[in-house]
XYZ file of C-alpha atoms in Angstrom:
493
model
C -26.845 -50.043 -68.748
C -23.920 -48.013 -69.981
C -23.406 -44.306 -69.148
C -23.912 -43.386 -72.675
C -27.295 -44.990 -72.990
C -28.466 -43.418 -69.631
C -27.463 -40.070 -70.935
C -29.450 -40.565 -74.168
C -32.485 -41.770 -72.344
C -32.352 -38.893 -69.960
C -32.258 -36.467 -72.892
C -35.167 -38.219 -74.661
C -37.054 -38.212 -71.412
C -36.711 -34.469 -71.093
C -38.113 -33.905 -74.691
C -41.039 -36.300 -74.329
C -41.833 -34.839 -70.856
C -41.904 -31.489 -72.200
C -44.168 -32.264 -75.133
C -46.797 -34.309 -73.280
C -46.955 -31.835 -70.454
C -47.769 -28.919 -72.746
C -50.354 -31.128 -74.411
C -52.034 -31.915 -71.065
C -51.835 -28.370 -69.621
C -54.379 -25.765 -70.884
C -52.956 -23.742 -73.869
C -51.739 -20.282 -72.880
C -52.007 -21.074 -69.246
C -49.511 -19.752 -66.686
C -48.541 -23.222 -65.794
C -47.812 -24.039 -69.390
C -45.815 -21.006 -69.760
C -43.644 -21.464 -66.701
C -43.058 -25.105 -67.502
C -42.074 -24.303 -70.977
C -39.890 -21.295 -70.135
C -38.125 -23.089 -67.264
C -37.458 -26.270 -69.358
C -36.069 -24.106 -72.332
C -33.851 -22.212 -70.055
C -32.632 -25.427 -68.309
C -32.064 -27.295 -71.653
C -30.058 -24.386 -73.087
C -27.904 -24.304 -70.057
C -27.321 -28.058 -70.247
C -26.229 -27.659 -73.675
C -23.968 -24.859 -72.743
C -22.544 -26.887 -69.885
C -21.975 -29.967 -72.008
C -20.280 -27.838 -74.753
C -18.073 -26.182 -72.100
C -17.165 -29.635 -70.732
C -16.172 -30.754 -74.277
C -14.087 -27.569 -74.732
C -12.093 -28.584 -71.664
C -11.683 -32.072 -72.937
C -10.750 -31.163 -76.443
C -7.657 -29.373 -77.799
C -6.844 -27.059 -80.777
C -9.555 -25.663 -82.846
C -12.055 -28.019 -81.389
C -11.620 -26.548 -77.981
C -12.313 -22.948 -79.344
C -15.234 -24.449 -81.251
C -17.116 -25.888 -78.301
C -16.328 -22.785 -76.107
C -17.884 -20.604 -78.866
C -20.892 -22.885 -79.079
C -21.304 -22.792 -75.244
C -21.450 -18.995 -75.475
C -24.213 -19.316 -78.158
C -26.283 -21.537 -75.882
C -25.851 -19.154 -72.953
C -27.029 -16.295 -75.152
C -30.107 -18.250 -76.005
C -30.724 -18.938 -72.221
C -30.472 -15.097 -71.677
C -33.037 -14.405 -74.427
C -35.461 -16.942 -72.893
C -34.766 -15.452 -69.388
C -35.707 -12.000 -70.785
C -38.894 -13.579 -72.407
C -39.645 -15.259 -69.028
C -39.372 -11.828 -67.403
C -41.975 -10.393 -69.557
C -44.407 -13.372 -69.317
C -44.062 -13.607 -65.566
C -43.850 -10.051 -64.263
C -45.431 -8.051 -67.243
C -48.678 -10.123 -67.372
C -47.510 -11.798 -70.524
C -47.091 -8.733 -72.511
C -43.665 -8.761 -74.233
C -42.668 -6.186 -76.837
C -41.594 -7.730 -80.150
C -38.764 -7.544 -80.900
C -37.061 -6.911 -77.515
C -33.550 -7.560 -75.846
C -34.333 -11.217 -75.516
C -34.277 -11.513 -79.433
C -30.712 -10.442 -79.374
C -29.913 -13.306 -77.152
C -31.756 -15.759 -79.391
C -30.160 -14.598 -82.506
C -26.481 -14.607 -81.255
C -26.883 -18.344 -80.863
C -26.898 -19.021 -84.503
C -23.548 -17.320 -85.577
C -21.961 -18.881 -82.545
C -23.302 -22.321 -83.379
C -22.174 -21.923 -87.001
C -18.540 -20.848 -85.964
C -18.578 -23.587 -83.513
C -19.506 -26.315 -85.908
C -17.050 -25.125 -88.429
C -14.175 -25.025 -85.872
C -15.069 -28.505 -84.396
C -15.741 -30.287 -87.637
C -13.597 -28.324 -89.959
C -13.101 -27.618 -93.591
C -9.607 -28.295 -94.669
C -9.792 -28.644 -98.502
C -11.991 -27.963 -101.395
C -13.106 -24.641 -99.886
C -14.736 -23.407 -103.184
C -16.862 -26.533 -103.491
C -17.834 -26.224 -99.792
C -18.955 -22.667 -100.380
C -20.893 -23.564 -103.572
C -22.600 -26.402 -101.602
C -23.525 -24.073 -98.858
C -25.067 -21.648 -101.426
C -27.065 -24.434 -103.055
C -28.293 -25.738 -99.671
C -29.098 -22.385 -98.332
C -30.884 -21.242 -101.411
C -33.082 -24.423 -101.448
C -33.910 -24.234 -97.766
C -34.892 -20.633 -98.269
C -37.025 -21.431 -101.165
C -38.842 -24.000 -99.121
C -39.110 -21.813 -96.120
C -40.421 -19.031 -98.243
C -43.041 -21.157 -99.932
C -44.341 -22.725 -96.721
C -43.855 -19.994 -94.023
C -41.908 -16.874 -94.749
C -43.995 -15.338 -97.594
C -46.941 -15.180 -95.314
C -44.783 -13.675 -92.544
C -43.403 -11.129 -95.118
C -46.854 -10.138 -96.433
C -48.552 -9.895 -92.921
C -49.878 -6.473 -92.424
C -50.249 -6.680 -88.617
C -46.391 -6.608 -87.898
C -44.011 -3.687 -87.907
C -40.932 -3.544 -90.132
C -38.762 -4.464 -87.157
C -41.012 -7.295 -86.085
C -41.170 -8.752 -89.761
C -37.299 -8.469 -89.872
C -36.860 -10.344 -86.560
C -39.510 -12.958 -87.445
C -37.688 -13.532 -90.872
C -34.365 -13.648 -89.059
C -35.254 -16.712 -86.976
C -36.046 -19.071 -89.882
C -33.234 -17.553 -92.186
C -30.781 -18.100 -89.359
C -32.081 -21.747 -89.130
C -31.507 -22.081 -92.970
C -28.016 -21.061 -92.471
C -27.490 -23.410 -89.481
C -29.015 -26.439 -91.334
C -26.991 -25.586 -94.472
C -23.677 -25.578 -92.614
C -24.606 -28.802 -90.893
C -25.497 -30.449 -94.177
C -22.280 -29.253 -95.678
C -20.079 -30.514 -92.793
C -21.574 -33.959 -92.274
C -20.379 -35.482 -95.529
C -16.796 -34.093 -94.955
C -16.682 -35.054 -91.216
C -14.083 -37.598 -90.401
C -15.078 -41.049 -89.046
C -14.440 -39.923 -85.404
C -16.618 -36.803 -85.868
C -19.419 -38.179 -87.952
C -21.660 -38.969 -84.974
C -21.116 -35.412 -83.708
C -21.973 -34.005 -87.017
C -25.108 -36.100 -87.332
C -26.302 -34.919 -83.895
C -25.534 -31.219 -84.798
C -27.602 -31.726 -88.024
C -30.526 -33.303 -86.152
C -30.159 -30.262 -83.589
C -30.359 -27.852 -86.471
C -33.410 -29.443 -87.900
C -35.225 -29.486 -84.466
C -34.379 -25.881 -83.850
C -35.582 -24.980 -87.409
C -38.806 -26.559 -86.636
C -39.281 -24.561 -83.441
C -38.363 -21.388 -85.102
C -40.432 -22.005 -88.317
C -43.381 -22.796 -85.997
C -42.837 -19.652 -84.016
C -42.708 -17.506 -87.107
C -45.823 -19.101 -88.597
C -47.834 -18.666 -85.438
C -46.544 -15.173 -84.653
C -47.406 -13.842 -88.046
C -51.024 -15.081 -87.368
C -50.815 -13.621 -83.761
C -51.571 -17.001 -82.361
C -48.294 -17.956 -80.650
C -48.301 -18.307 -76.909
C -45.305 -19.161 -74.748
C -45.994 -22.783 -73.786
C -47.166 -23.825 -77.150
C -46.152 -27.526 -78.119
C -44.071 -26.076 -80.991
C -41.519 -25.046 -78.154
C -40.518 -28.739 -77.887
C -38.556 -28.236 -81.099
C -36.201 -25.903 -79.281
C -36.007 -28.348 -76.299
C -35.048 -31.092 -78.693
C -32.436 -28.958 -80.294
C -30.679 -28.116 -77.169
C -30.690 -31.729 -75.941
C -29.146 -32.869 -79.287
C -26.525 -30.186 -79.004
C -25.699 -31.456 -75.376
C -25.503 -35.072 -76.701
C -23.182 -34.031 -79.650
C -20.831 -32.300 -77.099
C -21.076 -35.241 -74.764
C -20.091 -37.771 -77.576
C -17.369 -35.594 -79.126
C -13.983 -37.256 -79.345
C -11.415 -35.711 -77.013
C -8.473 -36.268 -79.436
C -7.866 -35.606 -82.991
C -10.182 -37.903 -84.956
C -8.775 -40.538 -87.261
C -9.410 -40.292 -90.944
C -9.959 -44.047 -91.143
C -13.111 -45.482 -92.035
C -15.354 -45.281 -95.184
C -17.952 -42.667 -95.563
C -21.582 -43.743 -96.048
C -22.151 -43.928 -99.897
C -25.274 -41.511 -99.486
C -23.357 -38.776 -97.591
C -21.926 -37.020 -100.697
C -25.457 -36.546 -102.120
C -27.000 -35.358 -98.902
C -26.500 -31.553 -99.668
C -28.571 -31.985 -102.748
C -31.639 -33.346 -100.933
C -32.953 -29.853 -100.166
C -32.445 -28.925 -103.780
C -34.447 -31.939 -104.914
C -37.302 -31.044 -102.437
C -37.376 -27.440 -103.680
C -37.676 -28.399 -107.308
C -40.431 -30.816 -106.401
C -42.163 -27.970 -104.588
C -41.957 -25.678 -107.571
C -43.247 -28.381 -109.820
C -46.188 -28.925 -107.376
C -46.985 -25.292 -107.374
C -47.025 -25.047 -111.140
C -49.072 -28.255 -111.470
C -51.748 -26.627 -109.288
C -51.884 -23.736 -111.781
C -50.081 -21.214 -109.449
C -47.353 -18.939 -110.574
C -43.907 -18.709 -109.045
C -43.387 -15.118 -107.692
C -40.504 -13.121 -109.206
C -38.526 -13.664 -105.934
C -39.043 -17.430 -105.955
C -38.286 -17.700 -109.791
C -35.016 -15.693 -109.465
C -34.031 -17.715 -106.246
C -34.579 -21.126 -108.022
C -32.747 -19.961 -111.011
C -29.929 -18.822 -109.115
C -29.673 -22.120 -107.186
C -29.667 -24.051 -110.484
C -27.047 -21.710 -111.941
C -25.007 -22.545 -108.758
C -25.476 -26.199 -109.403
C -23.961 -25.890 -112.972
C -21.027 -23.865 -111.467
C -20.572 -26.595 -108.940
C -20.316 -29.233 -111.595
C -17.903 -27.120 -113.710
C -15.779 -26.755 -110.393
C -15.954 -30.550 -109.881
C -14.971 -31.199 -113.568
C -11.945 -28.913 -113.172
C -10.974 -30.530 -109.910
C -11.343 -33.931 -111.422
C -9.220 -32.856 -114.312
C -6.594 -31.621 -112.000
C -6.875 -34.811 -109.931
C -6.360 -36.885 -113.015
C -3.319 -34.817 -114.055
C -1.908 -35.263 -110.585
C -2.541 -38.903 -110.572
C -0.770 -39.327 -113.876
C 2.205 -37.324 -112.532
C 2.227 -39.437 -109.353
C 2.033 -42.627 -111.417
C 4.900 -41.565 -113.501
C 6.956 -40.584 -110.458
C 6.111 -44.027 -108.956
C 7.245 -45.757 -112.174
C 10.553 -43.827 -112.091
C 10.903 -44.746 -108.406
C 10.192 -48.351 -109.249
C 12.891 -48.319 -111.776
C 15.280 -46.776 -109.453
C 14.417 -49.283 -106.747
C 14.946 -52.134 -109.304
C 18.260 -50.618 -110.363
C 19.298 -50.381 -106.667
C 18.269 -53.963 -106.047
C 20.410 -55.388 -108.838
C 23.319 -52.863 -108.865
C 26.108 -51.932 -106.714
C 25.499 -48.349 -105.184
C 29.034 -47.332 -105.324
C 30.271 -48.312 -108.876
C 26.960 -48.675 -110.638
C 28.057 -52.172 -111.907
C 25.665 -55.153 -111.619
C 25.522 -56.805 -108.200
C 25.904 -60.484 -107.384
C 22.109 -61.006 -107.585
C 21.924 -59.655 -111.124
C 25.286 -61.402 -112.089
C 23.840 -64.812 -111.099
C 20.481 -64.204 -112.607
C 22.150 -63.295 -116.013
C 24.518 -66.177 -115.849
C 21.667 -68.707 -115.105
C 19.704 -67.211 -118.006
C 22.808 -67.808 -120.283
C 23.520 -71.270 -118.966
C 21.942 -73.026 -121.676
C 24.658 -71.980 -124.144
C 28.467 -71.605 -123.978
C 29.942 -68.928 -121.611
C 33.019 -67.877 -119.865
C 33.467 -66.240 -116.492
C 36.337 -64.069 -115.229
C 36.745 -63.858 -111.518
C 38.944 -60.955 -110.595
C 40.331 -59.857 -107.152
C 42.462 -56.638 -106.675
C 45.914 -57.021 -105.299
C 47.168 -54.310 -102.960
C 43.743 -52.728 -102.409
C 43.819 -52.920 -98.526
C 47.029 -50.784 -98.268
C 45.322 -48.038 -100.323
C 42.360 -47.957 -97.836
C 44.861 -47.926 -94.877
C 47.135 -45.361 -96.226
C 44.771 -42.938 -98.080
C 41.336 -43.587 -96.324
C 38.127 -45.143 -97.428
C 37.265 -42.160 -99.682
C 40.201 -42.792 -101.928
C 39.478 -46.584 -101.780
C 36.040 -45.994 -102.911
C 36.974 -43.734 -105.846
C 39.577 -46.343 -106.789
C 36.860 -48.900 -106.998
C 34.805 -46.670 -109.274
C 37.729 -46.178 -111.569
C 38.203 -50.011 -111.618
C 34.688 -50.270 -112.744
C 35.287 -47.884 -115.607
C 38.319 -49.799 -116.746
C 36.480 -53.165 -116.604
C 33.672 -51.741 -118.717
C 36.049 -50.249 -121.220
C 38.053 -53.328 -121.728
C 35.151 -55.859 -122.198
C 32.720 -56.450 -124.981
C 29.354 -54.535 -125.173
C 27.391 -57.778 -124.450
C 29.430 -58.763 -121.404
C 28.219 -58.073 -117.917
C 30.603 -56.577 -115.400
C 29.628 -57.065 -111.722
C 31.057 -56.228 -108.342
C 30.584 -59.201 -106.221
C 31.652 -57.537 -102.953
C 34.508 -55.687 -101.514
C 37.351 -55.738 -104.045
C 36.090 -58.737 -105.905
C 34.776 -58.316 -109.507
C 33.425 -60.732 -112.115
C 32.849 -60.600 -115.877
C 30.165 -62.687 -117.511
C 31.026 -63.513 -121.224
C 28.118 -65.269 -122.926
C 28.669 -67.122 -126.128
C 32.422 -67.618 -125.664
C 33.624 -71.292 -126.502
C 37.312 -70.659 -126.693
C 39.213 -70.517 -123.415
C 41.968 -68.608 -125.225
C 39.567 -65.828 -125.880
C 38.577 -65.404 -122.164
C 42.297 -65.611 -121.102
C 43.052 -62.887 -123.505
C 40.539 -60.611 -122.022
C 41.794 -61.496 -118.606
C 45.359 -60.716 -119.546
C 44.281 -57.421 -121.023
C 42.477 -56.485 -117.719
C 45.487 -57.529 -115.650
C 47.735 -55.317 -117.698
C 45.458 -52.369 -117.647
C 44.770 -52.617 -113.901
C 48.621 -52.703 -113.156
C 48.901 -49.139 -114.607
C 49.008 -46.483 -111.893
C 45.824 -44.586 -110.953
C 45.708 -40.854 -109.872
C 42.947 -40.655 -107.245
C 42.439 -37.296 -105.522
C 45.977 -36.287 -106.215
C 47.421 -39.585 -105.027
C 49.269 -41.891 -107.272
C 47.894 -45.449 -106.557
C 49.414 -48.627 -107.867
C 47.404 -51.852 -107.664
C 47.170 -55.204 -109.390
C 44.649 -57.868 -110.161
C 44.424 -61.703 -110.059
C 42.117 -63.092 -112.547
C 40.720 -66.703 -112.798
C 38.867 -68.032 -115.842
C 35.931 -70.446 -115.753
C 34.235 -72.117 -118.661
C 30.901 -73.821 -118.700
C 31.168 -77.620 -118.875
C 28.400 -79.726 -120.228
C 27.855 -81.289 -116.778
C 27.274 -77.955 -115.045
C 23.888 -77.685 -113.710
C 23.943 -74.133 -112.275
C 26.395 -71.156 -112.493
C 27.935 -71.820 -109.090
C 30.004 -74.563 -110.470
C 31.625 -72.271 -113.015
C 32.101 -69.542 -110.394
C 33.840 -71.917 -108.026
C 36.325 -73.204 -110.658
C 37.071 -69.436 -111.643
C 37.436 -68.541 -108.034
C 39.868 -71.428 -107.408
C 42.040 -70.374 -110.463
C 41.956 -66.782 -109.237
C 43.367 -67.734 -105.769
C 45.907 -69.987 -107.406
C 47.239 -67.049 -109.496
C 47.185 -64.873 -106.360
C 49.280 -67.342 -104.280
C 51.786 -67.913 -107.018
C 52.188 -64.841 -109.080
C 50.117 -61.934 -107.657
C 49.050 -59.340 -109.983
C 49.532 -61.642 -112.970
C 46.972 -63.513 -114.927
C 47.610 -67.228 -114.973
C 46.972 -69.456 -117.841
C 45.894 -72.472 -115.890
C 43.551 -75.227 -116.679
C 41.369 -77.026 -114.298
C 42.454 -80.633 -113.475
């Protein structure tokens, strides 16, 4: 049996033992009181110790969150200790409210702050606030219908006692609302922790609502079975802290499809409760009518905010798509063009030549003469600038439909589709040779180079462009070896 399973079984055993022990012991007896008080203090301290251990194990905001939660559990244990003092040493007579209630009520804001710090709300804060108000309003409606209205109207409690009696379930409404908000937004690594915290909030709410109901009827006694709700709540907090991930949770993993709808479950139950009251012929009080109307209005506002966010998201999505298309075009251009000169690269040149191979075409293969001494004497920056200028010259001296490419280094090529006459291609080659022989001025330096050009014409037996390129390349090297810097009018053998 794994350690995790043993911990869960131990926690469940404490809850079950507490419940059945109180059922077996006489109600209101000192034994039941002592058992319940002792178990409550023990479980609150177990939750505090587990949260403190999680704080030492975690880092960042989670560490502070678990530390605050541990303080809240200690506060509740203090409140129960004060209660134990009255029921043990004051013959069970405890003033209400008393100092222990301060300890009880400090647990809720500490638990809320701790859950927010541990689970976190990083985006969509307005929607989170609206969801919280909707959930809190719905839970308040249900609590008022079934418990709180009777507490408020009870005539046997002082104003302070009424306020404290209402504070317990209202605090639980806040605790449950926060848990419901954070659960759908929890990351995959924290979802189990969030689920356990929500279950703890529900269990504590059962204990507090039961206490408020029995107390307003003056029938609550320490050691009543309703105390098991608090025991279960603290055990669940301890399990949540025990199972909390120590590192930063991963955002990977899909959320359950029902989780985004979970905050609206209390609203649906509240509406059904209102319908049931009206069906029985009862009327909603002014407070309940205003409360339910406010919650419905918040739902409408929430939908407007969602529509606004979706519109903004759609706009952002269109912008991102447009940026991606531009980037795709840039990447496509980089894949098929020389980054220095902006001319086509070898890949694009071969692709276009293969596409044009069905018809007549001519290729000019050009190699610069005297380029290496420019690099050696003036540096690569001047050499690169010279290559850019050569690219401009080649574009200017060729036809609009011709494709100029830099094949690599100081080698260039010109694709001339539709040319059937070798003399036409040789004339272009001669023009390029003459133009490139003129001096260039690069960064204040006067640079003189030349070019050797070979002409290749497509033959009927050519199956690919490589054959044409090889012939043009061979003619270019023949020119370079005999008359460098001049265009050779040579014909293949």
